[in-house]
């Protein structure tokens, strides 16, 4: 019983919605079971039929690519949907809690707040690693879920494998390792450890390295029994036909991925080596992702505003815990990176008084 006490009782009790496409799989010459429009669609493309609620074709291809079984895969409308479903699967509103390790991705807390679930904070160290007592603290916690984002957003670093492993062995709740940026990191994915850890969930996404943020497709990998629970509570048709078609086309083109990854990593290295030469840059944090967290020795919000005035939008992270003075810069094309570096150089040389000194 690896999930004893971890699944919300109301979820255990509830009946799954049985969709028309669950009760009849595939196509027959006459399909009059789902109140679709048999005449076709308004608009140029035919989307008149409901999509496969189990996304079998994608899971088959993704399983091959990732070296897991189709039964280890849940697909969400972005990983944000998987995050929300994981909170709702395990936490009873007004009663249960999750653990996050700030500074980190904001959607964990949003999902908890939306579901009236308490958030416990286990802050990262000043250099953004899991604290030495993280496993011990979590072992004593009754939280249902901990979110470990590795490589972490907005800091860019991977968490130590030994610490994550100790947490997986000692925390009684579900350990969600969010690998949205794993495609930019040399570390092996935690999906390789799924057979050892029934309470491990690994999140990945098509939004970053795959360049398909507009499609909304995220993936949760876990033991089949846990995947079964996510399937039980998901909206039946959560992945549209258009998304499924595009995702299959992308998976067929997977051999193109390494070239794009290499180009983005090269861009990251250019930025990582050039940014520290700028007088206004205090520190560039090491990154295993497609962005860099940069600490400025001047008012970072003023730098943000000046970049914005030059048509360059970056992410202002100055109000995040431990991120005072920091902006998060996404790696762009070679040309965009050059424009960014030139703009920052100009901010240094042309407006020495426009950015006031930070304390
Ligand atoms: C971008 C990002 C995601 C991706 O979310 P999608 O809903 O799949 O687009 C998930 N987690 C983290 C940490 C991210 O930065």
Short mmCIF file of C-alpha atoms and ligand atoms in Angstrom, two decimals:
data_model
loop_
_atom_site.label_atom_id
_atom_site.label_comp_id
_atom_site.label_asym_id
_atom_site.label_seq_id
_atom_site.Cartn_x
_atom_site.Cartn_y
_atom_site.Cartn_z
CA UNK A 1 0.00 0.00 0.00
CA UNK A 2 2.47 2.68 -1.11
CA UNK A 3 -0.27 5.34 -1.13
CA UNK A 4 -1.97 4.59 2.19
CA UNK A 5 -3.18 7.88 3.61
CA UNK A 6 -1.94 9.83 0.59
CA UNK A 7 -4.96 9.77 -1.68
CA UNK A 8 -7.81 12.05 -0.72
CA UNK A 9 -10.65 9.89 0.65
CA UNK A 10 -13.20 11.62 -1.58
CA UNK A 11 -11.09 10.68 -4.62
CA UNK A 12 -10.88 7.05 -3.47
CA UNK A 13 -14.68 7.01 -3.12
CA UNK A 14 -15.69 8.85 -6.28
CA UNK A 15 -16.85 7.23 -9.50
CA UNK A 16 -14.80 8.11 -12.57
CA UNK A 17 -16.72 9.86 -15.33
CA UNK A 18 -17.10 7.38 -18.15
CA UNK A 19 -16.94 9.28 -21.43
CA UNK A 20 -18.49 8.21 -24.72
CA UNK A 21 -14.95 7.52 -25.97
CA UNK A 22 -14.28 5.28 -22.98
CA UNK A 23 -17.33 3.19 -23.63
CA UNK A 24 -16.63 2.82 -27.34
CA UNK A 25 -13.01 2.96 -28.55
CA UNK A 26 -12.06 3.61 -32.16
CA UNK A 27 -14.31 4.52 -35.06
CA UNK A 28 -17.41 2.89 -36.55
CA UNK A 29 -19.09 3.90 -39.85
CA UNK A 30 -21.85 5.62 -37.88
CA UNK A 31 -20.85 7.43 -34.69
CA UNK A 32 -23.91 8.79 -32.89
CA UNK A 33 -22.82 8.35 -29.27
CA UNK A 34 -21.20 11.66 -28.26
CA UNK A 35 -23.49 14.40 -29.58
CA UNK A 36 -20.75 15.54 -31.97
CA UNK A 37 -21.54 17.24 -35.28
CA UNK A 38 -21.46 14.56 -37.97
CA UNK A 39 -21.59 17.23 -40.70
CA UNK A 40 -18.06 18.38 -39.79
CA UNK A 41 -16.58 21.56 -38.33
CA UNK A 42 -17.05 25.26 -38.89
CA UNK A 43 -13.67 26.53 -40.06
CA UNK A 44 -10.95 25.09 -42.26
CA UNK A 45 -10.05 21.92 -40.29
CA UNK A 46 -12.13 18.99 -39.13
CA UNK A 47 -12.10 18.70 -35.34
CA UNK A 48 -15.64 17.40 -35.08
CA UNK A 49 -14.72 14.28 -33.04
CA UNK A 50 -13.66 14.20 -29.40
CA UNK A 51 -9.98 13.36 -28.89
CA UNK A 52 -8.59 10.10 -27.49
CA UNK A 53 -9.04 10.62 -23.73
CA UNK A 54 -6.02 8.37 -23.07
CA UNK A 55 -3.71 9.86 -25.73
CA UNK A 56 -2.47 6.37 -26.59
CA UNK A 57 -0.47 7.31 -29.69
CA UNK A 58 1.56 10.00 -27.90
CA UNK A 59 2.21 7.81 -24.87
CA UNK A 60 3.49 5.00 -27.08
CA UNK A 61 6.02 7.28 -28.80
CA UNK A 62 7.00 9.14 -25.64
CA UNK A 63 7.49 5.85 -23.76
CA UNK A 64 9.94 4.68 -26.45
CA UNK A 65 11.82 7.97 -26.37
CA UNK A 66 12.08 8.11 -22.56
CA UNK A 67 12.61 4.44 -21.82
CA UNK A 68 9.49 4.09 -19.65
CA UNK A 69 6.21 2.19 -20.12
CA UNK A 70 3.10 3.95 -21.49
CA UNK A 71 1.51 3.15 -18.12
CA UNK A 72 4.09 5.40 -16.42
CA UNK A 73 2.83 8.46 -18.35
CA UNK A 74 0.15 11.04 -17.60
CA UNK A 75 -0.36 13.93 -20.03
CA UNK A 76 -1.68 17.28 -18.87
CA UNK A 77 -2.77 20.55 -20.44
CA UNK A 78 0.69 21.86 -19.56
CA UNK A 79 2.52 20.56 -16.49
CA UNK A 80 0.51 23.21 -14.67
CA UNK A 81 -2.51 20.91 -14.97
CA UNK A 82 -0.50 18.01 -13.51
CA UNK A 83 0.59 20.25 -10.60
CA UNK A 84 -3.02 21.19 -9.85
CA UNK A 85 -4.24 17.59 -10.13
CA UNK A 86 -1.47 16.33 -7.84
CA UNK A 87 -2.50 18.83 -5.18
CA UNK A 88 -6.16 17.91 -5.54
CA UNK A 89 -5.42 14.17 -5.63
CA UNK A 90 -3.61 14.18 -2.31
CA UNK A 91 -4.79 17.16 -0.26
CA UNK A 92 -8.16 17.64 1.39
CA UNK A 93 -8.96 21.38 1.29
CA UNK A 94 -8.73 23.16 4.62
CA UNK A 95 -6.87 20.24 6.14
CA UNK A 96 -3.72 19.10 4.33
CA UNK A 97 -0.48 20.80 3.32
CA UNK A 98 2.29 20.75 0.72
CA UNK A 99 5.96 21.76 1.01
CA UNK A 100 7.73 24.11 -1.39
CA UNK A 101 11.38 25.23 -1.40
CA UNK A 102 11.47 28.95 -2.20
CA UNK A 103 12.58 30.66 -4.31
CA UNK A 104 10.86 28.37 -6.79
CA UNK A 105 8.20 28.07 -9.47
CA UNK A 106 5.09 30.04 -8.49
CA UNK A 107 2.41 27.62 -9.67
CA UNK A 108 2.87 25.18 -6.77
CA UNK A 109 1.69 27.81 -4.34
CA UNK A 110 -1.07 29.04 -6.66
CA UNK A 111 -2.42 25.50 -6.99
CA UNK A 112 -2.31 25.09 -3.20
CA UNK A 113 -4.02 28.42 -2.57
CA UNK A 114 -6.70 27.72 -5.15
CA UNK A 115 -7.47 24.44 -3.43
CA UNK A 116 -7.34 25.83 0.13
CA UNK A 117 -4.26 23.75 0.89
CA UNK A 118 -1.65 25.00 3.37
CA UNK A 119 1.87 25.78 2.11
CA UNK A 120 4.88 24.95 4.27
CA UNK A 121 8.17 26.56 3.27
CA UNK A 122 11.57 24.91 3.32
CA UNK A 123 13.74 27.78 2.03
CA UNK A 124 16.81 27.07 -0.08
CA UNK A 125 20.27 28.15 1.11
CA UNK A 126 21.69 31.52 -0.07
CA UNK A 127 23.29 29.72 -3.03
CA UNK A 128 19.94 28.03 -3.74
CA UNK A 129 20.64 24.46 -2.66
CA UNK A 130 18.44 22.28 -0.48
CA UNK A 131 19.40 22.94 3.15
CA UNK A 132 21.46 20.30 4.97
CA UNK A 133 18.49 19.39 7.18
CA UNK A 134 15.97 19.19 4.30
CA UNK A 135 15.55 15.41 4.45
CA UNK A 136 15.30 15.44 8.24
CA UNK A 137 12.70 18.22 8.23
CA UNK A 138 10.66 16.45 5.56
CA UNK A 139 10.89 13.10 7.36
CA UNK A 140 9.13 14.76 10.30
CA UNK A 141 6.49 16.41 8.09
CA UNK A 142 2.93 15.24 7.57
CA UNK A 143 2.64 17.17 4.29
CA UNK A 144 1.18 15.16 1.42
CA UNK A 145 3.47 16.53 -1.28
CA UNK A 146 6.84 18.19 -1.67
CA UNK A 147 7.73 20.00 -4.89
CA UNK A 148 11.44 19.87 -5.78
CA UNK A 149 12.17 21.86 -8.93
CA UNK A 150 15.47 20.67 -10.39
CA UNK A 151 16.90 22.49 -12.29
CA UNK A 152 15.12 25.09 -10.21
CA UNK A 153 13.21 28.06 -11.60
CA UNK A 154 14.19 30.93 -11.15
CA UNK A 155 17.68 29.98 -9.90
CA UNK A 156 18.75 27.57 -12.67
CA UNK A 157 20.62 25.03 -10.52
CA UNK A 158 20.14 21.30 -10.05
CA UNK A 159 19.65 19.93 -6.54
CA UNK A 160 22.16 17.41 -5.18
CA UNK A 161 21.16 13.89 -6.19
CA UNK A 162 21.99 12.42 -2.75
CA UNK A 163 19.69 14.89 -0.98
CA UNK A 164 16.78 14.17 -3.33
CA UNK A 165 17.39 10.46 -2.89
CA UNK A 166 17.36 10.72 0.90
CA UNK A 167 14.10 12.68 0.70
CA UNK A 168 12.64 9.97 -1.53
CA UNK A 169 13.57 7.36 1.06
CA UNK A 170 12.38 9.19 4.16
CA UNK A 171 9.50 11.56 3.30
CA UNK A 172 6.15 9.84 3.74
CA UNK A 173 4.36 11.94 1.13
CA UNK A 174 4.73 12.19 -2.62
CA UNK A 175 7.95 13.71 -3.98
CA UNK A 176 7.37 15.70 -7.16
CA UNK A 177 10.60 16.42 -9.03
CA UNK A 178 9.82 19.12 -11.59
CA UNK A 179 12.22 18.64 -14.50
CA UNK A 180 10.80 21.32 -16.80
CA UNK A 181 14.43 22.24 -17.63
CA UNK A 182 15.96 18.75 -17.59
CA UNK A 183 16.59 18.90 -21.34
CA UNK A 184 19.24 21.58 -20.68
CA UNK A 185 20.99 19.68 -17.90
CA UNK A 186 23.58 16.90 -18.05
CA UNK A 187 22.06 15.03 -15.09
CA UNK A 188 20.13 11.82 -15.76
CA UNK A 189 16.38 12.22 -15.41
CA UNK A 190 14.71 10.94 -12.25
CA UNK A 191 12.45 8.93 -14.58
CA UNK A 192 15.26 6.35 -14.56
CA UNK A 193 14.56 5.77 -10.83
CA UNK A 194 10.77 5.31 -11.05
CA UNK A 195 10.87 1.54 -10.39
CA UNK A 196 12.62 2.16 -7.05
CA UNK A 197 10.36 4.91 -5.73
CA UNK A 198 6.56 4.43 -5.86
CA UNK A 199 6.02 7.89 -4.33
CA UNK A 200 8.13 9.69 -6.99
CA UNK A 201 6.45 11.85 -9.64
CA UNK A 202 8.63 13.43 -12.35
CA UNK A 203 7.23 16.40 -14.25
CA UNK A 204 8.46 17.34 -17.71
CA UNK A 205 7.04 19.62 -20.37
CA UNK A 206 6.98 20.32 -24.08
CA UNK A 207 7.03 24.06 -23.29
CA UNK A 208 10.79 24.64 -22.96
CA UNK A 209 13.38 22.61 -24.93
CA UNK A 210 10.74 21.33 -27.35
CA UNK A 211 9.65 24.88 -28.11
CA UNK A 212 5.94 24.08 -27.84
CA UNK A 213 4.76 26.33 -25.01
CA UNK A 214 1.72 27.40 -27.04
CA UNK A 215 0.56 23.83 -27.44
CA UNK A 216 0.10 23.24 -23.66
CA UNK A 217 1.45 19.74 -23.12
CA UNK A 218 3.05 18.60 -19.90
CA UNK A 219 3.97 15.14 -18.68
CA UNK A 220 3.92 13.42 -15.31
CA UNK A 221 5.86 10.16 -14.99
CA UNK A 222 5.09 7.89 -12.05
CA UNK A 223 4.22 4.34 -11.01
CA UNK A 224 1.20 3.02 -12.95
CA UNK A 225 -1.02 2.96 -9.86
CA UNK A 226 -0.39 6.65 -9.20
CA UNK A 227 -0.90 7.46 -12.90
CA UNK A 228 -4.22 5.63 -12.60
CA UNK A 229 -5.32 8.02 -9.86
CA UNK A 230 -4.39 11.06 -12.00
CA UNK A 231 -6.38 9.59 -14.88
CA UNK A 232 -9.31 9.06 -12.54
CA UNK A 233 -9.56 12.77 -11.69
CA UNK A 234 -8.51 14.47 -14.93
CA UNK A 235 -11.02 16.13 -17.23
CA UNK A 236 -11.79 13.37 -19.75
CA UNK A 237 -10.67 15.25 -22.86
CA UNK A 238 -7.87 17.35 -21.36
CA UNK A 239 -5.56 17.08 -24.39
CA UNK A 240 -7.10 18.42 -27.59
CA UNK A 241 -6.90 16.68 -30.95
CA UNK A 242 -4.83 19.58 -32.31
CA UNK A 243 -2.34 19.17 -29.45
CA UNK A 244 -2.18 15.42 -29.90
CA UNK A 245 -1.54 15.77 -33.64
CA UNK A 246 1.19 18.39 -33.17
CA UNK A 247 2.81 16.45 -30.33
CA UNK A 248 3.01 13.33 -32.50
CA UNK A 249 4.60 15.35 -35.28
CA UNK A 250 7.10 16.79 -32.79
CA UNK A 251 7.94 13.36 -31.41
CA UNK A 252 8.54 12.12 -34.96
CA UNK A 253 10.98 15.03 -35.34
CA UNK A 254 12.75 14.33 -32.02
CA UNK A 255 16.10 13.91 -33.81
CA UNK A 256 16.03 17.71 -34.34
CA UNK A 257 15.99 18.32 -30.60
CA UNK A 258 19.72 17.99 -29.84
CA UNK A 259 20.68 20.63 -32.41
CA UNK A 260 18.32 23.17 -30.85
CA UNK A 261 19.48 22.24 -27.36
CA UNK A 262 23.12 22.70 -28.38
CA UNK A 263 22.39 26.13 -29.86
CA UNK A 264 20.60 27.28 -26.71
CA UNK A 265 23.37 25.92 -24.49
CA UNK A 266 25.95 27.76 -26.61
CA UNK A 267 23.91 30.94 -26.15
CA UNK A 268 23.79 30.35 -22.41
CA UNK A 269 27.59 30.00 -22.34
CA UNK A 270 28.03 33.28 -24.26
CA UNK A 271 25.78 35.10 -21.79
CA UNK A 272 27.39 33.38 -18.78
CA UNK A 273 30.85 34.46 -19.87
CA UNK A 274 29.95 38.00 -21.08
CA UNK A 275 27.56 39.13 -18.32
CA UNK A 276 30.13 39.05 -15.49
CA UNK A 277 32.30 41.51 -17.46
CA UNK A 278 29.63 44.20 -17.13
CA UNK A 279 30.21 46.66 -14.30
CA UNK A 280 26.57 46.53 -13.15
CA UNK A 281 26.59 42.73 -12.81
CA UNK A 282 27.41 41.42 -9.37
CA UNK A 283 26.90 37.69 -9.93
CA UNK A 284 25.70 35.24 -12.55
CA UNK A 285 24.37 32.12 -10.87
CA UNK A 286 25.38 28.79 -12.43
CA UNK A 287 22.60 27.41 -14.63
CA UNK A 288 21.56 24.00 -15.91
CA UNK A 289 18.52 25.56 -17.61
CA UNK A 290 17.78 27.85 -20.58
CA UNK A 291 17.97 31.00 -18.44
CA UNK A 292 20.37 32.76 -16.11
CA UNK A 293 19.62 34.38 -12.78
CA UNK A 294 21.74 37.52 -12.57
CA UNK A 295 22.34 39.65 -9.49
CA UNK A 296 23.04 43.33 -10.18
CA UNK A 297 25.05 45.65 -7.96
CA UNK A 298 22.65 48.47 -8.89
CA UNK A 299 18.86 48.76 -8.63
CA UNK A 300 17.76 45.74 -10.68
CA UNK A 301 14.26 47.10 -11.17
CA UNK A 302 15.77 50.19 -12.80
CA UNK A 303 17.78 47.89 -15.08
CA UNK A 304 14.57 46.00 -15.82
CA UNK A 305 12.80 49.27 -16.71
CA UNK A 306 15.64 50.41 -18.96
CA UNK A 307 15.69 47.08 -20.79
CA UNK A 308 11.93 47.34 -21.17
CA UNK A 309 12.29 50.83 -22.65
CA UNK A 310 14.66 49.32 -25.23
CA UNK A 311 12.08 46.69 -26.18
CA UNK A 312 13.65 43.88 -24.14
CA UNK A 313 11.49 42.06 -21.61
CA UNK A 314 13.14 39.95 -18.91
CA UNK A 315 11.74 38.60 -15.66
CA UNK A 316 12.06 40.75 -12.56
CA UNK A 317 12.68 38.38 -9.63
CA UNK A 318 13.78 41.01 -7.09
CA UNK A 319 10.87 40.30 -4.75
CA UNK A 320 11.45 36.54 -4.60
CA UNK A 321 13.01 35.17 -1.40
CA UNK A 322 16.82 35.27 -1.65
CA UNK A 323 16.65 36.99 -5.06
CA UNK A 324 17.07 40.67 -4.11
CA UNK A 325 18.71 42.52 -7.01
CA UNK A 326 18.07 39.65 -9.43
CA UNK A 327 16.66 39.46 -12.93
CA UNK A 328 16.04 36.20 -14.77
CA UNK A 329 17.23 36.28 -18.36
CA UNK A 330 15.98 33.65 -20.81
CA UNK A 331 18.55 32.55 -23.39
CA UNK A 332 17.35 33.77 -26.79
CA UNK A 333 18.68 33.52 -30.33
CA UNK A 334 22.31 34.52 -30.88
CA UNK A 335 21.04 37.86 -32.20
CA UNK A 336 18.74 38.42 -29.21
CA UNK A 337 21.53 37.57 -26.77
CA UNK A 338 23.77 40.10 -28.52
CA UNK A 339 21.02 42.76 -28.35
CA UNK A 340 20.59 42.05 -24.64
CA UNK A 341 24.34 42.29 -23.94
CA UNK A 342 24.61 45.52 -25.96
CA UNK A 343 21.65 47.05 -24.11
CA UNK A 344 23.15 46.16 -20.73
CA UNK A 345 26.47 47.65 -21.82
CA UNK A 346 24.70 50.87 -22.80
CA UNK A 347 22.88 50.96 -19.48
CA UNK A 348 26.31 50.80 -17.84
CA UNK A 349 28.07 53.40 -19.95
CA UNK A 350 25.38 55.89 -21.00
CA UNK A 351 23.29 56.22 -17.87
CA UNK A 352 25.56 55.79 -14.89
CA UNK A 353 23.11 57.77 -12.76
CA UNK A 354 19.92 56.17 -14.03
CA UNK A 355 20.45 53.11 -11.94
CA UNK A 356 20.84 53.90 -8.30
CA UNK A 357 23.09 51.87 -6.08
CA UNK A 358 21.50 48.95 -4.26
CA UNK A 359 22.38 48.24 -0.67
C1 LIG B 1 7.88 26.50 -17.43
C2 LIG B 1 7.73 25.59 -16.27
C3 LIG B 1 6.79 24.58 -16.28
C4 LIG B 1 5.99 24.34 -17.52
O1 LIG B 1 4.69 24.52 -17.38
P1 LIG B 1 3.74 24.13 -18.61
O2 LIG B 1 2.41 24.27 -17.97
O3 LIG B 1 4.08 22.72 -19.00
O4 LIG B 1 4.00 25.10 -19.70
C5 LIG B 1 6.69 23.72 -15.21
N1 LIG B 1 7.51 23.87 -14.15
C6 LIG B 1 8.45 24.82 -14.12
C7 LIG B 1 9.37 24.90 -12.99
C8 LIG B 1 8.57 25.72 -15.17
O5 LIG B 1 9.49 26.68 -15.12
#
